[in-house]
Amino acid sequence: MAQLLDGRALSRKLNQGCVKPAASELARKPGLAVVLVGSDPASEVYVGRKGLVAGRVGFHHVQITRPVETSQEELMQIVKDLNEDPAIDGILVQMPLPKHLDATQILDSIDPGKDVDGFHPANTGQLSQGRAKFVACTPLGVMKMLEGSEIPLSGKEAVVIGRSNIVGRPMAMLLEQAGCTVTVCHSRTKNLQAHVERAEVLVVAIGRAEHVPGAWIRPGAVVVDVGMNRREDGTLCGDVDFEGASERAAWITPVPGGVGPMTIAMLMHNTLLSAKARQ
Ligand code: NAP
């Protein structure tokens, strides 16, 4: 039976044991601004959680909420004001944005020195060279979780399913930099099962409920499930069949309680880094 990679417990330890004490030593509280456009229920929950944790670790926290009909110019102006605000160290614009807005232009307009989500091309470009100032929170959280359980990565066969700019791509780069041999799978991949069966480290970020059957998991594998899906009965689940995979894997993340809390912990970590650099 697999051991749990308990993101909830580790994130608490990092937030309360590392980030909060370090933040309290700074002359000025680290400042995090979260911008939410529209009223997507999942986004409202994510933004609420980020604010809650920011408060718990002693950050100055601002939430800017705007209606769905907000224009590109208005949102660009909000980001510009936050870029210039000396009390703000980190800016996060919650994705997805309403369809009429150009998310790429908005993300590109964030000061790379305040880009605590790590989505700016300056940061993703530097990540490809192994020297990013800010690494995207979800893949960084996965790496911290593997490190926290002292899981060796060098020389391992890693398979990442998903190639999004915010999860799959940076995840693959980090695993490669940690010494893994990495295969990236996506919707065009032929014979996904064959790739999964080879994986000693499997990271799944697709967004399809229980898409990877437990029977595909290589015995002794490390399984990281980034997916966050809602079943028809309203309960949450990941992209991997948790019950089946637990019988074969050595380590596995639960959903919820795995990658999600680590993502928020890394947002706090990045905001603290930014605050330290700016003070
Ligand atoms: P995304 O942008 O929609 O990307 C999904 C990726 O999965 C794409 O690369 C897509 O391939 C691939 N894919 C889709 N169907 C597939 C299939 N049948 N077989 C293989 N690959 C397939 O999603 P994302 O933003 O990366 O997020 C992925 C999941 O992680 C979602 O459930 C999201 O809610 C969750 N998430 C969780 C956290 C957290 O903190 N827990 C953070 C971020 C995301 P193509 O590129 O070919 O289309």
mmCIF file of C-alpha atoms and ligand atoms in Angstrom:
data_model
loop_
_atom_site.group_PDB
_atom_site.id
_atom_site.type_symbol
_atom_site.label_atom_id
_atom_site.label_comp_id
_atom_site.label_asym_id
_atom_site.label_seq_id
_atom_site.Cartn_x
_atom_site.Cartn_y
_atom_site.Cartn_z
ATOM 1 C CA MET A 1 0.000 0.000 0.000
ATOM 2 C CA ALA A 2 1.398 3.409 -1.002
ATOM 3 C CA GLN A 3 2.544 5.979 1.520
ATOM 4 C CA LEU A 4 0.792 9.339 1.307
ATOM 5 C CA LEU A 5 2.574 12.458 0.101
ATOM 6 C CA ASP A 6 0.714 14.657 2.548
ATOM 7 C CA GLY A 7 0.726 18.141 1.044
ATOM 8 C CA ARG A 8 -1.589 19.497 3.696
ATOM 9 C CA ALA A 9 0.765 18.620 6.553
ATOM 10 C CA LEU A 10 3.922 19.722 4.732
ATOM 11 C CA SER A 11 2.383 23.025 3.621
ATOM 12 C CA ARG A 12 1.380 23.809 7.206
ATOM 13 C CA LYS A 13 4.912 23.065 8.346
ATOM 14 C CA LEU A 14 6.412 25.331 5.672
ATOM 15 C CA ASN A 15 3.911 28.151 6.189
ATOM 16 C CA GLN A 16 4.036 28.209 9.970
ATOM 17 C CA GLY A 17 7.589 26.960 10.547
ATOM 18 C CA CYS A 18 9.470 28.824 7.782
ATOM 19 C CA VAL A 19 7.507 31.554 5.991
ATOM 20 C CA LYS A 20 5.744 33.118 8.986
ATOM 21 C CA PRO A 21 8.851 33.482 11.195
ATOM 22 C CA ALA A 22 10.922 34.813 8.265
ATOM 23 C CA ALA A 23 8.186 37.311 7.330
ATOM 24 C CA SER A 24 7.987 38.594 10.901
ATOM 25 C CA GLU A 25 11.670 39.532 10.793
ATOM 26 C CA LEU A 26 11.285 41.876 7.829
ATOM 27 C CA ALA A 27 10.963 45.632 8.368
ATOM 28 C CA ARG A 28 7.819 45.650 6.209
ATOM 29 C CA LYS A 29 5.240 42.865 5.854
ATOM 30 C CA PRO A 30 5.458 41.005 2.520
ATOM 31 C CA GLY A 31 2.591 42.248 0.337
ATOM 32 C CA LEU A 32 0.538 39.995 -1.915
ATOM 33 C CA ALA A 33 -2.125 41.285 -4.314
ATOM 34 C CA VAL A 34 -4.610 38.869 -5.856
ATOM 35 C CA VAL A 35 -6.794 40.058 -8.722
ATOM 36 C CA LEU A 36 -10.038 38.264 -9.527
ATOM 37 C CA VAL A 37 -12.165 39.173 -12.543
ATOM 38 C CA GLY A 38 -15.678 37.728 -12.707
ATOM 39 C CA SER A 39 -17.371 35.282 -10.355
ATOM 40 C CA ASP A 40 -16.200 31.801 -11.363
ATOM 41 C CA PRO A 41 -17.020 29.716 -8.237
ATOM 42 C CA ALA A 42 -13.794 27.649 -8.333
ATOM 43 C CA SER A 43 -11.680 30.809 -8.773
ATOM 44 C CA GLU A 44 -13.497 32.452 -5.853
ATOM 45 C CA VAL A 45 -12.602 29.455 -3.660
ATOM 46 C CA TYR A 46 -8.922 29.486 -4.762
ATOM 47 C CA VAL A 47 -8.589 33.247 -4.245
ATOM 48 C CA GLY A 48 -10.281 32.996 -0.839
ATOM 49 C CA ARG A 49 -7.835 30.288 0.257
ATOM 50 C CA LYS A 50 -4.820 32.276 -0.906
ATOM 51 C CA GLY A 51 -6.026 35.283 1.105
ATOM 52 C CA LEU A 52 -6.646 33.129 4.168
ATOM 53 C CA VAL A 53 -3.153 31.620 4.108
ATOM 54 C CA ALA A 54 -1.537 35.020 3.372
ATOM 55 C CA GLY A 55 -3.226 36.348 6.528
ATOM 56 C CA ARG A 56 -2.109 33.341 8.573
ATOM 57 C CA VAL A 57 1.560 33.843 7.654
ATOM 58 C CA GLY A 58 1.379 37.540 8.506
ATOM 59 C CA PHE A 59 1.417 39.056 5.013
ATOM 60 C CA HIS A 60 -0.194 42.296 3.914
ATOM 61 C CA HIS A 61 -2.878 40.993 1.566
ATOM 62 C CA VAL A 62 -5.014 42.837 -0.947
ATOM 63 C CA GLN A 63 -7.799 41.280 -3.001
ATOM 64 C CA ILE A 64 -9.028 43.237 -5.990
ATOM 65 C CA THR A 65 -12.319 41.931 -7.366
ATOM 66 C CA ARG A 66 -13.780 43.268 -10.609
ATOM 67 C CA PRO A 67 -16.956 42.327 -12.526
ATOM 68 C CA VAL A 68 -16.879 39.984 -15.517
ATOM 69 C CA GLU A 69 -17.340 42.895 -17.981
ATOM 70 C CA THR A 70 -14.034 44.527 -16.930
ATOM 71 C CA SER A 71 -12.131 45.713 -20.015
ATOM 72 C CA GLN A 72 -8.565 44.853 -21.029
ATOM 73 C CA GLU A 73 -7.543 48.499 -20.449
ATOM 74 C CA GLU A 74 -8.995 48.522 -16.920
ATOM 75 C CA LEU A 75 -7.219 45.303 -16.003
ATOM 76 C CA MET A 76 -3.939 46.497 -17.537
ATOM 77 C CA GLN A 77 -4.246 49.661 -15.405
ATOM 78 C CA ILE A 78 -4.807 47.595 -12.230
ATOM 79 C CA VAL A 79 -1.646 45.593 -12.943
ATOM 80 C CA LYS A 80 0.301 48.791 -13.725
ATOM 81 C CA ASP A 81 -0.769 50.333 -10.393
ATOM 82 C CA LEU A 82 0.260 47.178 -8.513
ATOM 83 C CA ASN A 83 3.608 47.096 -10.348
ATOM 84 C CA GLU A 84 4.248 50.600 -9.004
ATOM 85 C CA ASP A 85 2.892 50.016 -5.477
ATOM 86 C CA PRO A 86 5.841 49.795 -3.036
ATOM 87 C CA ALA A 87 3.753 47.826 -0.486
ATOM 88 C CA ILE A 88 3.162 45.007 -2.989
ATOM 89 C CA ASP A 89 5.817 42.327 -3.543
ATOM 90 C CA GLY A 90 3.724 39.758 -5.382
ATOM 91 C CA ILE A 91 0.954 40.061 -7.987
ATOM 92 C CA LEU A 92 -1.314 37.204 -8.965
ATOM 93 C CA VAL A 93 -4.040 37.495 -11.574
ATOM 94 C CA GLN A 94 -6.353 34.536 -11.073
ATOM 95 C CA MET A 95 -6.808 32.380 -14.177
ATOM 96 C CA PRO A 96 -8.881 31.661 -16.170
ATOM 97 C CA LEU A 97 -9.864 35.193 -17.148
ATOM 98 C CA PRO A 98 -13.180 35.876 -18.922
ATOM 99 C CA LYS A 99 -12.897 35.011 -22.639
ATOM 100 C CA HIS A 100 -12.930 38.598 -23.940
ATOM 101 C CA LEU A 101 -9.684 39.362 -22.072
ATOM 102 C CA ASP A 102 -6.208 38.664 -23.465
ATOM 103 C CA ALA A 103 -4.600 36.689 -20.626
ATOM 104 C CA THR A 104 -1.173 36.560 -22.297
ATOM 105 C CA GLN A 105 -0.978 40.343 -22.552
ATOM 106 C CA ILE A 106 -2.041 40.694 -18.902
ATOM 107 C CA LEU A 107 0.495 38.146 -17.623
ATOM 108 C CA ASP A 108 3.240 39.731 -19.746
ATOM 109 C CA SER A 109 2.476 43.123 -18.180
ATOM 110 C CA ILE A 110 3.227 41.974 -14.618
ATOM 111 C CA ASP A 111 6.622 43.162 -13.353
ATOM 112 C CA PRO A 112 8.779 39.973 -13.568
ATOM 113 C CA GLY A 113 10.184 40.917 -10.138
ATOM 114 C CA LYS A 114 6.659 40.662 -8.670
ATOM 115 C CA ASP A 115 5.567 37.659 -10.752
ATOM 116 C CA VAL A 116 5.154 35.285 -7.802
ATOM 117 C CA ASP A 117 3.095 32.881 -9.947
ATOM 118 C CA GLY A 118 6.167 32.432 -12.161
ATOM 119 C CA PHE A 119 4.195 32.727 -15.424
ATOM 120 C CA HIS A 120 6.040 35.695 -16.977
ATOM 121 C CA PRO A 121 8.158 34.692 -20.004
ATOM 122 C CA ALA A 122 11.222 36.203 -18.292
ATOM 123 C CA ASN A 123 10.784 33.719 -15.442
ATOM 124 C CA THR A 124 9.799 30.720 -17.574
ATOM 125 C CA GLY A 125 12.740 31.480 -19.904
ATOM 126 C CA GLN A 126 15.146 31.596 -16.982
ATOM 127 C CA LEU A 127 13.638 28.385 -15.627
ATOM 128 C CA SER A 128 14.639 26.642 -18.861
ATOM 129 C CA GLN A 129 18.228 27.579 -17.943
ATOM 130 C CA GLY A 130 17.798 26.463 -14.319
ATOM 131 C CA ARG A 131 18.053 29.979 -12.856
ATOM 132 C CA ALA A 132 14.493 31.287 -12.464
ATOM 133 C CA LYS A 133 13.792 33.864 -9.816
ATOM 134 C CA PHE A 134 10.225 32.613 -9.464
ATOM 135 C CA VAL A 135 9.198 29.078 -10.389
ATOM 136 C CA ALA A 136 5.506 28.344 -11.065
ATOM 137 C CA CYS A 137 3.911 27.409 -7.742
ATOM 138 C CA THR A 138 2.353 24.041 -8.620
ATOM 139 C CA PRO A 139 5.460 22.344 -10.087
ATOM 140 C CA LEU A 140 7.633 23.949 -7.396
ATOM 141 C CA GLY A 141 5.259 22.554 -4.760
ATOM 142 C CA VAL A 142 5.563 19.086 -6.300
ATOM 143 C CA MET A 143 9.364 19.277 -6.139
ATOM 144 C CA LYS A 144 9.251 20.398 -2.475
ATOM 145 C CA MET A 145 6.919 17.529 -1.655
ATOM 146 C CA LEU A 146 9.253 14.961 -3.258
ATOM 147 C CA GLU A 147 12.209 16.578 -1.459
ATOM 148 C CA GLY A 148 10.265 16.572 1.830
ATOM 149 C CA SER A 149 9.854 12.802 1.622
ATOM 150 C CA GLU A 150 13.487 12.357 0.537
ATOM 151 C CA ILE A 151 12.480 10.667 -2.705
ATOM 152 C CA PRO A 152 15.562 10.288 -4.914
ATOM 153 C CA LEU A 153 15.091 11.573 -8.468
ATOM 154 C CA SER A 154 18.474 11.327 -10.148
ATOM 155 C CA GLY A 155 18.463 8.769 -12.947
ATOM 156 C CA LYS A 156 14.738 8.016 -12.643
ATOM 157 C CA GLU A 157 12.319 7.553 -15.540
ATOM 158 C CA ALA A 158 9.815 10.382 -15.128
ATOM 159 C CA VAL A 159 6.630 10.787 -17.138
ATOM 160 C CA VAL A 160 4.636 14.018 -17.062
ATOM 161 C CA ILE A 161 1.149 13.954 -18.567
ATOM 162 C CA GLY A 162 0.101 17.455 -19.615
ATOM 163 C CA ARG A 163 2.113 20.233 -21.276
ATOM 164 C CA SER A 164 0.445 23.417 -20.054
ATOM 165 C CA ASN A 165 2.611 26.468 -19.412
ATOM 166 C CA ILE A 166 1.593 26.538 -15.756
ATOM 167 C CA VAL A 167 2.012 22.870 -14.810
ATOM 168 C CA GLY A 168 3.262 20.270 -17.300
ATOM 169 C CA ARG A 169 6.055 22.207 -19.048
ATOM 170 C CA PRO A 170 7.745 23.700 -15.977
ATOM 171 C CA MET A 171 7.265 20.359 -14.172
ATOM 172 C CA ALA A 172 9.153 18.545 -16.932
ATOM 173 C CA MET A 173 11.986 21.099 -16.767
ATOM 174 C CA LEU A 174 12.333 20.779 -12.990
ATOM 175 C CA LEU A 175 12.394 16.976 -13.109
ATOM 176 C CA GLU A 176 14.976 17.040 -15.898
ATOM 177 C CA GLN A 177 17.093 19.471 -13.847
ATOM 178 C CA ALA A 178 16.832 17.065 -10.895
ATOM 179 C CA GLY A 179 18.402 14.339 -13.029
ATOM 180 C CA CYS A 180 15.344 12.466 -14.292
ATOM 181 C CA THR A 181 14.923 11.247 -17.845
ATOM 182 C CA VAL A 182 11.642 12.912 -18.737
ATOM 183 C CA THR A 183 8.882 12.038 -21.197
ATOM 184 C CA VAL A 184 6.087 14.551 -21.701
ATOM 185 C CA CYS A 185 2.721 13.142 -22.807
ATOM 186 C CA HIS A 186 -0.312 15.094 -24.041
ATOM 187 C CA SER A 187 -3.586 14.675 -25.897
ATOM 188 C CA ARG A 188 -1.817 13.556 -29.101
ATOM 189 C CA THR A 189 0.317 10.923 -27.368
ATOM 190 C CA LYS A 190 -0.127 7.440 -28.807
ATOM 191 C CA ASN A 191 -0.366 4.609 -26.293
ATOM 192 C CA LEU A 192 -0.392 6.601 -23.064
ATOM 193 C CA GLN A 193 -0.559 3.342 -21.122
ATOM 194 C CA ALA A 194 2.893 2.222 -22.353
ATOM 195 C CA HIS A 195 4.440 5.483 -21.130
ATOM 196 C CA VAL A 196 2.701 5.317 -17.744
ATOM 197 C CA GLU A 197 3.797 1.714 -17.240
ATOM 198 C CA ARG A 198 7.451 2.787 -17.607
ATOM 199 C CA ALA A 199 7.233 5.685 -15.142
ATOM 200 C CA GLU A 200 9.141 5.520 -11.875
ATOM 201 C CA VAL A 201 7.921 9.055 -11.225
ATOM 202 C CA LEU A 202 4.532 9.928 -12.699
ATOM 203 C CA VAL A 203 3.053 13.427 -12.620
ATOM 204 C CA VAL A 204 -0.446 13.752 -14.045
ATOM 205 C CA ALA A 205 -1.909 17.185 -14.901
ATOM 206 C CA ILE A 206 -4.693 16.646 -17.408
ATOM 207 C CA GLY A 207 -7.949 17.760 -15.786
ATOM 208 C CA ARG A 208 -9.968 14.566 -16.462
ATOM 209 C CA ALA A 209 -11.466 12.669 -13.556
ATOM 210 C CA GLU A 210 -9.645 9.397 -12.813
ATOM 211 C CA HIS A 211 -8.336 9.168 -16.378
ATOM 212 C CA VAL A 212 -5.297 7.046 -15.443
ATOM 213 C CA PRO A 213 -6.325 3.568 -14.204
ATOM 214 C CA GLY A 214 -4.546 2.124 -11.196
ATOM 215 C CA ALA A 215 -3.606 -0.998 -13.196
ATOM 216 C CA TRP A 216 -1.254 1.118 -15.392
ATOM 217 C CA ILE A 217 0.933 2.199 -12.468
ATOM 218 C CA ARG A 218 4.417 0.686 -12.304
ATOM 219 C CA PRO A 219 4.868 -1.143 -8.987
ATOM 220 C CA GLY A 220 6.875 1.051 -6.601
ATOM 221 C CA ALA A 221 6.250 4.252 -8.588
ATOM 222 C CA VAL A 222 5.851 7.729 -7.153
ATOM 223 C CA VAL A 223 2.491 9.117 -8.298
ATOM 224 C CA VAL A 224 1.762 12.837 -8.152
ATOM 225 C CA ASP A 225 -1.782 13.761 -9.107
ATOM 226 C CA VAL A 226 -2.168 17.444 -9.924
ATOM 227 C CA GLY A 227 -5.688 17.119 -11.329
ATOM 228 C CA MET A 228 -8.618 18.644 -9.506
ATOM 229 C CA ASN A 229 -11.961 17.459 -10.809
ATOM 230 C CA ARG A 230 -15.512 17.271 -9.559
ATOM 231 C CA ARG A 231 -17.407 13.993 -9.967
ATOM 232 C CA GLU A 232 -21.109 14.037 -10.855
ATOM 233 C CA ASP A 233 -21.965 13.509 -7.172
ATOM 234 C CA GLY A 234 -20.045 16.691 -6.293
ATOM 235 C CA THR A 235 -17.047 15.030 -4.642
ATOM 236 C CA LEU A 236 -13.491 15.956 -5.651
ATOM 237 C CA CYS A 237 -11.042 13.619 -7.346
ATOM 238 C CA GLY A 238 -7.772 13.709 -9.252
ATOM 239 C CA ASP A 239 -6.735 12.512 -12.704
ATOM 240 C CA VAL A 240 -5.607 9.122 -11.337
ATOM 241 C CA ASP A 241 -7.705 6.277 -9.938
ATOM 242 C CA PHE A 242 -6.481 6.768 -6.368
ATOM 243 C CA GLU A 243 -7.681 3.456 -4.887
ATOM 244 C CA GLY A 244 -6.202 1.298 -7.653
ATOM 245 C CA ALA A 245 -2.955 3.277 -7.899
ATOM 246 C CA SER A 246 -2.443 3.130 -4.104
ATOM 247 C CA GLU A 247 -2.206 -0.646 -4.312
ATOM 248 C CA ARG A 248 0.783 -0.476 -6.690
ATOM 249 C CA ALA A 249 2.604 2.809 -6.006
ATOM 250 C CA ALA A 250 5.190 3.386 -3.264
ATOM 251 C CA TRP A 251 4.101 7.019 -2.824
ATOM 252 C CA ILE A 252 0.965 8.862 -3.890
ATOM 253 C CA THR A 253 -0.635 12.277 -3.409
ATOM 254 C CA PRO A 254 -4.249 12.410 -2.204
ATOM 255 C CA VAL A 255 -6.781 14.693 -3.911
ATOM 256 C CA PRO A 256 -7.635 16.916 -2.156
ATOM 257 C CA GLY A 257 -4.812 17.430 0.363
ATOM 258 C CA GLY A 258 -1.831 16.799 -1.929
ATOM 259 C CA VAL A 259 -0.629 19.252 -4.544
ATOM 260 C CA GLY A 260 -3.274 21.963 -3.877
ATOM 261 C CA PRO A 261 -2.062 23.137 -0.447
ATOM 262 C CA MET A 262 1.558 22.964 -1.644
ATOM 263 C CA THR A 263 0.718 25.322 -4.527
ATOM 264 C CA ILE A 264 -0.512 27.929 -2.042
ATOM 265 C CA ALA A 265 2.509 27.374 0.223
ATOM 266 C CA MET A 266 4.802 28.056 -2.751
ATOM 267 C CA LEU A 267 2.907 31.268 -3.497
ATOM 268 C CA MET A 268 3.765 32.395 0.028
ATOM 269 C CA HIS A 269 7.360 31.214 -0.420
ATOM 270 C CA ASN A 270 7.722 33.213 -3.663
ATOM 271 C CA THR A 271 6.131 36.325 -2.138
ATOM 272 C CA LEU A 272 8.548 36.123 0.784
ATOM 273 C CA LEU A 273 11.484 35.784 -1.656
ATOM 274 C CA SER A 274 10.278 38.857 -3.515
ATOM 275 C CA ALA A 275 9.818 40.850 -0.298
ATOM 276 C CA LYS A 276 13.327 39.955 0.862
ATOM 277 C CA ALA A 277 14.802 40.968 -2.487
ATOM 278 C CA ARG A 278 12.956 44.284 -2.493
ATOM 279 C CA GLN A 279 13.713 45.373 1.087
HETATM 280 P P1 NAP B 1 -4.671 22.440 -19.206
HETATM 281 O O1 NAP B 1 -4.036 23.746 -19.518
HETATM 282 O O2 NAP B 1 -6.058 22.175 -19.674
HETATM 283 O O3 NAP B 1 -3.728 21.295 -19.803
HETATM 284 C C1 NAP B 1 -4.109 19.957 -19.799
HETATM 285 C C2 NAP B 1 -3.057 19.117 -20.472
HETATM 286 O O4 NAP B 1 -3.506 17.778 -20.477
HETATM 287 C C3 NAP B 1 -2.809 19.511 -21.938
HETATM 288 O O5 NAP B 1 -1.427 19.553 -22.205
HETATM 289 C C4 NAP B 1 -3.499 18.400 -22.729
HETATM 290 O O6 NAP B 1 -2.865 18.083 -23.954
HETATM 291 C C5 NAP B 1 -3.374 17.238 -21.778
HETATM 292 N N1 NAP B 1 -4.429 16.256 -22.030
HETATM 293 C C6 NAP B 1 -5.757 16.459 -22.169
HETATM 294 N N2 NAP B 1 -6.399 15.302 -22.391
HETATM 295 C C7 NAP B 1 -5.460 14.345 -22.411
HETATM 296 C C8 NAP B 1 -5.500 12.939 -22.618
HETATM 297 N N3 NAP B 1 -6.648 12.292 -22.848
HETATM 298 N N4 NAP B 1 -4.336 12.257 -22.566
HETATM 299 C C9 NAP B 1 -3.164 12.889 -22.336
HETATM 300 N N5 NAP B 1 -3.065 14.235 -22.128
HETATM 301 C C10 NAP B 1 -4.200 14.940 -22.179
HETATM 302 O O7 NAP B 1 -4.678 22.138 -17.647
HETATM 303 P P2 NAP B 1 -3.673 22.613 -16.471
HETATM 304 O O8 NAP B 1 -3.905 24.046 -16.192
HETATM 305 O O9 NAP B 1 -2.296 22.125 -16.748
HETATM 306 O O10 NAP B 1 -4.294 21.780 -15.265
HETATM 307 C C11 NAP B 1 -4.386 20.378 -15.287
HETATM 308 C C12 NAP B 1 -5.166 19.909 -14.073
HETATM 309 O O11 NAP B 1 -4.469 20.306 -12.908
HETATM 310 C C13 NAP B 1 -6.563 20.496 -13.922
HETATM 311 O O12 NAP B 1 -7.394 19.515 -13.308
HETATM 312 C C14 NAP B 1 -6.380 21.645 -12.964
HETATM 313 O O13 NAP B 1 -7.554 21.952 -12.232
HETATM 314 C C15 NAP B 1 -5.323 21.076 -12.069
HETATM 315 N N6 NAP B 1 -4.503 22.079 -11.374
HETATM 316 C C16 NAP B 1 -4.358 21.915 -10.046
HETATM 317 C C17 NAP B 1 -3.566 22.803 -9.350
HETATM 318 C C18 NAP B 1 -3.410 22.613 -7.874
HETATM 319 O O14 NAP B 1 -2.863 23.479 -7.228
HETATM 320 N N7 NAP B 1 -3.860 21.489 -7.332
HETATM 321 C C19 NAP B 1 -2.909 23.836 -10.004
HETATM 322 C C20 NAP B 1 -3.049 23.947 -11.381
HETATM 323 C C21 NAP B 1 -3.840 23.043 -12.067
HETATM 324 P P3 NAP B 1 -2.777 19.119 -25.194
HETATM 325 O O15 NAP B 1 -1.706 20.086 -24.827
HETATM 326 O O16 NAP B 1 -2.407 18.260 -26.335
HETATM 327 O O17 NAP B 1 -4.120 19.747 -25.308
#
